[in-house]
């Protein structure tokens, strides 16, 4: 059975960029349909990324602080951790925020359509939900379909002890030994949660430092601190093989200081994300999609097909929620006839590790590589009264 509806703007994907675009366009007078394949709107960030991870990181911080305040004359018993209750708290926060988004959509008369959307032609998206198809005719459309975690072909298939970030944030169990493949922001934040919950952590990173996109000066203090907490951190190391056994997982490694084999009770794979640009029939209607699945756009967020725009992860790195939000606003305003363009010069990045890391603009390495003259200034937290009073003096600005 096929039903047909029409609108001024169809937004395919209800993540941070998608719902921002939908709400902004509705505020500017457009009739909007927001299409989402998942049961809940909000995208990866709200449902299985930023918000769940920050909730768990808050709990991890409390657990860690409870063990480190003896020098202040405060002594606590070891915390009793109720994993099921922690999961419920995480889910309650997510549900509250998704309900809030639905209320915002309702207040703006934005129609939310559940199902998997694919382009049928340059003016129609077919939305399939359990075999029932709704054809959405639109004047203009915004692609905001995000990305998915990358997995490694070397790893055994269908082993429930091998997780991507989505699965890890579900807290399936707390392994005695957790191996994290990938020393980027996602892997390090989740490792911090499981370390606080009692797991022994080993990290392997293919490049020569953790969080390769950040300045080495910033990462140094974090690497030093994690080196004291975790069993091992192996940089310049790659995975060469893996074997699934009943009692554990065995991995083969290649690296100067890495062991040739290592065993783990669970593995978190956090080696990046892949855009979903090839999953929506975009190429079939003439939209340019590159070999990796990214959709090129100009500063007005326009694709090569008139009337169709793209925002967020699917348009390229960095894959960050706040970048998608900004691009969603730009696209909605362009569609509504306003003079708007993506003029962002720098995009901030944050790692909610302990210590935290944040930066924006060029890194020192990038400036050197591009021959850009720069002046460097650094202030050690050891000289900060606020940092010392909070016992957080390992770091710099």
Coordinates of C-alpha atoms in Angstrom, one line a residue:
X1 CA 0.0 0.0 0.0
X2 CA 1.3 3.4 -1.0
X3 CA 0.3 6.8 0.4
X4 CA 1.4 10.1 -0.9
X5 CA 2.0 13.4 0.9
X6 CA 3.6 16.7 -0.2
X7 CA 5.7 19.4 1.5
X8 CA 7.9 22.3 0.9
X9 CA 10.9 20.7 2.5
X10 CA 11.7 17.0 3.2
X11 CA 14.6 16.4 5.7
X12 CA 16.0 12.9 5.4
X13 CA 17.5 12.0 8.8
X14 CA 16.5 13.4 12.2
X15 CA 19.9 13.8 13.9
X16 CA 21.1 17.2 15.3
X17 CA 21.6 18.6 11.8
X18 CA 18.3 17.3 10.5
X19 CA 16.0 18.4 13.3
X20 CA 17.8 21.8 13.5
X21 CA 17.2 22.3 9.8
X22 CA 13.6 21.2 10.1
X23 CA 12.8 23.5 13.0
X24 CA 14.5 26.5 11.5
X25 CA 12.8 26.0 8.1
X26 CA 9.4 25.6 9.9
X27 CA 10.1 28.8 11.8
X28 CA 10.7 30.5 8.5
X29 CA 7.3 29.4 7.2
X30 CA 8.1 26.1 5.4
X31 CA 5.9 23.0 5.5
X32 CA 8.3 20.4 6.7
X33 CA 8.4 16.6 6.8
X34 CA 11.2 15.0 8.9
X35 CA 12.0 11.4 8.0
X36 CA 13.8 9.1 10.4
X37 CA 14.5 5.4 10.1
X38 CA 15.1 4.8 13.8
X39 CA 12.3 4.5 16.3
X40 CA 13.5 7.7 18.2
X41 CA 14.5 11.0 16.6
X42 CA 17.7 12.7 17.7
X43 CA 20.2 10.6 15.7
X44 CA 23.4 9.0 16.9
X45 CA 24.4 11.9 19.2
X46 CA 21.3 11.9 21.3
X47 CA 20.5 8.2 21.3
X48 CA 23.7 6.2 21.1
X49 CA 26.5 8.7 21.2
X50 CA 27.1 12.0 22.9
X51 CA 24.3 11.9 25.5
X52 CA 24.7 8.3 26.7
X53 CA 28.4 8.7 26.8
X54 CA 28.3 11.9 28.9
X55 CA 25.8 10.3 31.3
X56 CA 28.2 7.3 31.8
X57 CA 31.2 9.6 32.0
X58 CA 29.5 11.6 34.8
X59 CA 29.0 8.4 36.7
X60 CA 32.6 7.4 36.0
X61 CA 33.9 10.7 37.3
X62 CA 32.0 10.3 40.6
X63 CA 33.4 6.8 41.0
X64 CA 36.9 8.0 40.3
X65 CA 36.6 11.1 42.6
X66 CA 35.3 8.9 45.5
X67 CA 38.6 7.0 45.4
X68 CA 40.9 10.1 45.2
X69 CA 39.7 12.4 47.9
X70 CA 41.6 10.9 50.8
X71 CA 44.2 13.7 50.7
X72 CA 41.4 16.2 51.4
X73 CA 40.4 14.2 54.5
X74 CA 37.4 12.6 52.8
X75 CA 37.3 8.8 52.9
X76 CA 34.5 6.9 51.2
X77 CA 33.6 3.2 51.1
X78 CA 34.0 1.6 47.7
X79 CA 30.9 2.5 45.6
X80 CA 28.4 -0.2 45.0
X81 CA 27.7 -0.2 41.2
X82 CA 24.2 -1.2 40.0
X83 CA 24.7 -1.6 36.3
X84 CA 21.0 -2.1 35.6
X85 CA 20.1 1.1 37.4
X86 CA 22.9 3.0 35.6
X87 CA 21.4 1.8 32.3
X88 CA 18.0 2.9 33.3
X89 CA 19.2 6.4 34.3
X90 CA 21.0 6.7 30.9
X91 CA 17.9 5.6 29.0
X92 CA 15.7 8.0 31.0
X93 CA 17.8 11.0 30.1
X94 CA 17.8 10.0 26.4
X95 CA 14.0 9.5 26.5
X96 CA 13.4 12.8 28.1
X97 CA 15.4 14.6 25.4
X98 CA 13.8 12.7 22.5
X99 CA 10.3 13.5 23.9
X100 CA 11.4 17.2 24.1
X101 CA 12.3 17.1 20.4
X102 CA 9.0 15.7 19.5
X103 CA 7.3 18.5 21.4
X104 CA 9.3 21.0 19.6
X105 CA 8.4 19.4 16.2
X106 CA 4.7 19.4 17.2
X107 CA 4.8 23.0 18.2
X108 CA 6.1 23.9 14.7
X109 CA 3.7 21.6 12.8
X110 CA 6.7 19.5 11.6
X111 CA 5.5 16.1 10.4
X112 CA 7.7 13.2 11.7
X113 CA 7.6 10.2 9.4
X114 CA 9.1 6.9 10.6
X115 CA 10.8 4.6 8.1
X116 CA 13.7 4.1 5.7
X117 CA 13.8 6.8 3.1
X118 CA 15.3 6.6 -0.4
X119 CA 15.1 8.9 -3.3
X120 CA 12.7 7.7 -6.0
X121 CA 13.4 10.8 -8.2
X122 CA 14.7 14.3 -7.7
X123 CA 11.4 15.4 -6.2
X124 CA 10.3 12.3 -4.3
X125 CA 11.5 10.3 -1.3
X126 CA 9.8 6.9 -0.7
X127 CA 9.6 6.0 3.0
X128 CA 9.3 2.3 3.8
X129 CA 8.0 1.2 7.2
X130 CA 7.3 -2.6 7.5
X131 CA 6.3 -2.9 3.8
X132 CA 4.1 0.2 3.8
X133 CA 5.4 3.0 1.6
X134 CA 4.7 6.7 1.9
X135 CA 5.8 8.8 -1.1
X136 CA 6.9 12.2 0.0
X137 CA 6.8 14.8 -2.7
X138 CA 9.0 17.8 -2.0
X139 CA 10.0 21.2 -3.5
X140 CA 13.4 20.9 -1.8
X141 CA 15.2 18.3 0.4
X142 CA 18.0 18.1 2.9
X143 CA 20.1 15.0 3.3
X144 CA 21.1 14.5 6.9
X145 CA 21.7 10.7 7.1
X146 CA 24.8 10.7 9.3
X147 CA 27.3 7.9 9.5
X148 CA 27.9 4.5 11.1
X149 CA 30.8 2.9 13.0
X150 CA 33.5 1.2 10.9
X151 CA 34.4 -2.4 11.7
X152 CA 37.5 -4.3 10.9
X153 CA 37.4 -7.2 8.5
X154 CA 40.2 -9.0 10.5
X155 CA 37.9 -9.5 13.5
X156 CA 35.6 -12.6 13.9
X157 CA 32.1 -12.0 12.8
X158 CA 29.0 -12.3 15.1
X159 CA 31.0 -12.5 18.4
X160 CA 29.0 -10.6 21.0
X161 CA 32.2 -9.7 22.8
X162 CA 33.2 -7.5 19.9
X163 CA 31.6 -4.1 20.1
X164 CA 31.3 -0.9 18.2
X165 CA 30.6 2.3 20.2
X166 CA 26.8 1.9 20.0
X167 CA 27.0 -1.6 21.6
X168 CA 29.6 -0.5 24.2
X169 CA 27.3 2.3 25.4
X170 CA 24.5 -0.3 26.0
X171 CA 26.8 -1.7 28.8
X172 CA 26.2 -5.4 27.8
X173 CA 28.6 -6.4 30.6
X174 CA 31.8 -5.2 32.3
X175 CA 34.7 -7.3 31.0
X176 CA 37.7 -8.1 33.2
X177 CA 40.0 -7.1 30.2
X178 CA 38.8 -4.6 27.6
X179 CA 40.9 -4.0 24.5
X180 CA 40.2 -0.8 22.7
X181 CA 41.2 -0.7 19.0
X182 CA 41.6 3.0 18.1
X183 CA 42.9 5.7 20.4
X184 CA 40.6 8.5 19.2
X185 CA 38.1 10.5 21.2
X186 CA 35.3 7.9 21.1
X187 CA 37.5 5.0 22.2
X188 CA 39.1 7.0 25.0
X189 CA 35.8 8.2 26.4
X190 CA 34.3 4.8 26.5
X191 CA 37.5 3.3 27.9
X192 CA 37.3 5.8 30.8
X193 CA 33.8 4.5 31.6
X194 CA 34.7 0.9 31.7
X195 CA 37.9 1.6 33.7
X196 CA 35.8 3.3 36.3
X197 CA 33.4 0.3 36.3
X198 CA 36.4 -2.1 36.9
X199 CA 37.7 -3.2 33.6
X200 CA 41.5 -3.5 32.9
X201 CA 42.1 -1.4 29.8
X202 CA 44.5 -1.9 26.9
X203 CA 44.5 0.5 24.0
X204 CA 46.1 0.0 20.6
X205 CA 46.5 2.9 18.1
X206 CA 47.9 2.7 14.6
X207 CA 49.3 6.2 14.6
X208 CA 52.1 7.6 16.8
X209 CA 49.9 9.3 19.4
X210 CA 46.5 9.1 21.0
X211 CA 43.9 11.5 19.5
X212 CA 46.0 12.0 16.4
X213 CA 44.1 15.1 15.3
X214 CA 45.1 17.0 18.5
X215 CA 48.4 18.8 19.2
X216 CA 51.0 16.5 20.8
X217 CA 51.4 19.0 23.7
X218 CA 47.8 18.6 24.7
X219 CA 47.8 14.8 24.3
X220 CA 51.1 14.4 26.3
X221 CA 49.4 14.9 29.7
X222 CA 46.5 12.7 28.9
X223 CA 48.8 9.9 27.7
X224 CA 50.9 10.1 30.8
X225 CA 47.9 10.0 33.1
X226 CA 46.3 7.0 31.2
X227 CA 49.6 5.2 31.3
X228 CA 49.3 5.1 35.0
X229 CA 45.7 3.9 35.0
X230 CA 45.6 1.4 32.1
X231 CA 47.4 -1.9 31.7
X232 CA 49.0 -0.7 28.4
X233 CA 48.8 1.8 25.6
X234 CA 50.4 0.7 22.3
X235 CA 50.8 3.4 19.7
X236 CA 52.3 2.8 16.2
X237 CA 50.7 -0.6 16.5
X238 CA 48.3 -2.4 14.1
X239 CA 46.1 -5.5 14.3
X240 CA 47.2 -8.3 12.1
X241 CA 44.9 -11.1 13.1
X242 CA 42.3 -12.2 15.6
X243 CA 40.8 -15.5 16.9
X244 CA 37.6 -16.0 18.9
X245 CA 37.8 -18.7 21.7
X246 CA 35.3 -19.8 24.3
X247 CA 37.0 -18.1 27.2
X248 CA 38.6 -15.1 25.5
X249 CA 39.6 -13.3 22.3
X250 CA 43.2 -13.5 21.1
X251 CA 44.6 -10.8 18.9
X252 CA 47.9 -10.6 16.9
X253 CA 49.6 -7.3 16.9
X254 CA 52.5 -5.6 15.0
X255 CA 54.4 -2.7 16.6
X256 CA 57.8 -1.9 18.0
X257 CA 56.9 -2.1 21.7
X258 CA 53.7 -4.2 21.4
X259 CA 53.4 -7.8 22.3
X260 CA 52.9 -10.2 19.3
X261 CA 49.7 -11.5 20.9
X262 CA 47.2 -10.2 23.5
X263 CA 44.1 -11.6 25.1
X264 CA 40.9 -9.8 26.0
X265 CA 37.4 -10.6 27.3
X266 CA 35.8 -7.9 25.1
X267 CA 36.9 -5.6 22.3
X268 CA 35.8 -2.1 21.5
X269 CA 36.4 -1.1 17.8
X270 CA 36.6 2.7 17.5
X271 CA 38.5 3.2 14.3
X272 CA 36.2 5.9 12.8
X273 CA 32.9 6.2 11.1
X274 CA 31.6 5.7 7.5
X275 CA 29.1 8.1 5.9
X276 CA 25.7 6.8 4.9
X277 CA 25.6 8.6 1.5
X278 CA 25.3 5.4 -0.5
X279 CA 22.3 4.1 1.4
X280 CA 19.6 6.5 0.2
X281 CA 19.5 6.1 -3.6
X282 CA 21.3 9.5 -4.0
X283 CA 23.5 8.3 -6.8
X284 CA 20.4 6.9 -8.7
X285 CA 19.0 10.4 -9.2
X286 CA 22.4 12.0 -10.2
X287 CA 23.7 13.3 -6.8
X288 CA 27.4 13.0 -6.7
X289 CA 28.5 10.6 -4.0
X290 CA 32.3 9.9 -3.7
X291 CA 33.9 6.4 -3.2
X292 CA 33.7 6.7 0.6
X293 CA 30.1 7.7 0.7
X294 CA 30.5 11.5 1.2
X295 CA 28.3 13.9 -0.6
X296 CA 30.2 17.1 -1.8
X297 CA 28.4 20.4 -1.1
X298 CA 29.2 24.1 -1.6
X299 CA 29.1 26.8 1.1
X300 CA 25.3 27.0 0.8
X301 CA 25.2 23.2 1.5
X302 CA 23.9 22.6 -2.0
X303 CA 24.6 19.3 -3.8
X304 CA 25.1 19.2 -7.6
X305 CA 21.3 18.5 -8.0
X306 CA 19.2 21.7 -7.8
X307 CA 17.0 21.8 -4.8
X308 CA 18.8 19.1 -2.8
X309 CA 21.1 20.0 0.0
X310 CA 23.3 17.9 2.4
X311 CA 24.6 18.5 5.9
X312 CA 26.4 16.8 8.8
X313 CA 28.6 13.7 8.7
X314 CA 27.6 12.8 5.2
X315 CA 29.3 16.0 3.8
X316 CA 32.7 15.2 5.3
X317 CA 34.9 15.5 8.3
X318 CA 34.9 16.5 11.1
X319 CA 31.9 14.3 12.0
X320 CA 30.7 16.5 14.9
X321 CA 27.1 17.2 16.1
X322 CA 27.7 21.0 16.4
X323 CA 29.0 21.1 12.9
X324 CA 25.8 19.4 11.6
X325 CA 23.7 21.9 13.7
X326 CA 25.4 24.8 12.1
X327 CA 25.1 23.4 8.6
X328 CA 21.4 22.6 9.2
X329 CA 20.7 26.2 10.1
X330 CA 22.6 27.4 6.9
X331 CA 20.7 25.0 4.6
X332 CA 17.3 25.9 6.1
X333 CA 18.0 29.6 5.7
X334 CA 19.2 29.3 2.1
X335 CA 16.1 27.3 1.3
X336 CA 14.0 30.0 2.9
X337 CA 15.5 32.7 0.8
X338 CA 17.9 34.2 3.4
X339 CA 21.5 35.2 2.6
X340 CA 23.3 32.5 4.5
X341 CA 26.4 30.5 3.9
X342 CA 28.8 28.2 5.7
X343 CA 31.5 30.6 6.7
X344 CA 32.9 28.7 9.6
X345 CA 36.7 29.3 9.9
X346 CA 37.3 26.9 12.7
X347 CA 35.3 24.0 14.4
X348 CA 36.0 23.2 18.0
X349 CA 36.7 19.7 19.2
X350 CA 36.5 18.3 22.7
X351 CA 37.5 15.0 24.3
X352 CA 35.7 14.4 27.6
X353 CA 38.6 12.4 29.0
X354 CA 40.3 13.0 32.3
X355 CA 42.1 15.3 31.9
X356 CA 39.8 16.8 29.2
X357 CA 41.2 18.1 25.9
X358 CA 39.8 20.9 23.8
X359 CA 41.1 22.8 20.8
X360 CA 39.9 24.8 17.8
X361 CA 41.6 26.1 14.7
X362 CA 45.0 25.0 13.3
X363 CA 47.1 22.6 15.4
X364 CA 50.8 23.4 15.6
X365 CA 51.5 20.4 13.4
X366 CA 49.2 21.7 10.7
X367 CA 50.7 25.2 10.8
X368 CA 54.2 23.7 10.3
X369 CA 53.1 21.5 7.5
X370 CA 51.4 24.4 5.7
X371 CA 54.3 26.8 6.4
X372 CA 52.1 29.2 8.4
X373 CA 54.0 31.5 10.8
X374 CA 52.6 31.3 14.4
X375 CA 53.4 32.3 17.9
X376 CA 53.0 29.7 20.7
X377 CA 52.1 30.3 24.3
X378 CA 51.5 27.7 27.0
X379 CA 50.3 28.0 30.6
X380 CA 50.8 24.9 32.8
X381 CA 47.9 24.0 35.1
X382 CA 50.5 23.4 37.8
X383 CA 50.6 27.2 38.1
X384 CA 46.8 27.5 38.3
X385 CA 45.2 28.0 41.7
X386 CA 41.9 26.6 40.5
X387 CA 43.5 23.5 39.0
X388 CA 45.5 22.9 42.2
X389 CA 42.5 23.4 44.4
X390 CA 40.6 20.7 42.4
X391 CA 43.6 18.4 42.3
X392 CA 43.5 18.7 38.4
X393 CA 47.0 20.1 37.8
X394 CA 48.1 17.7 35.0
X395 CA 47.6 19.7 31.8
X396 CA 48.2 23.0 30.1
X397 CA 46.5 25.7 28.1

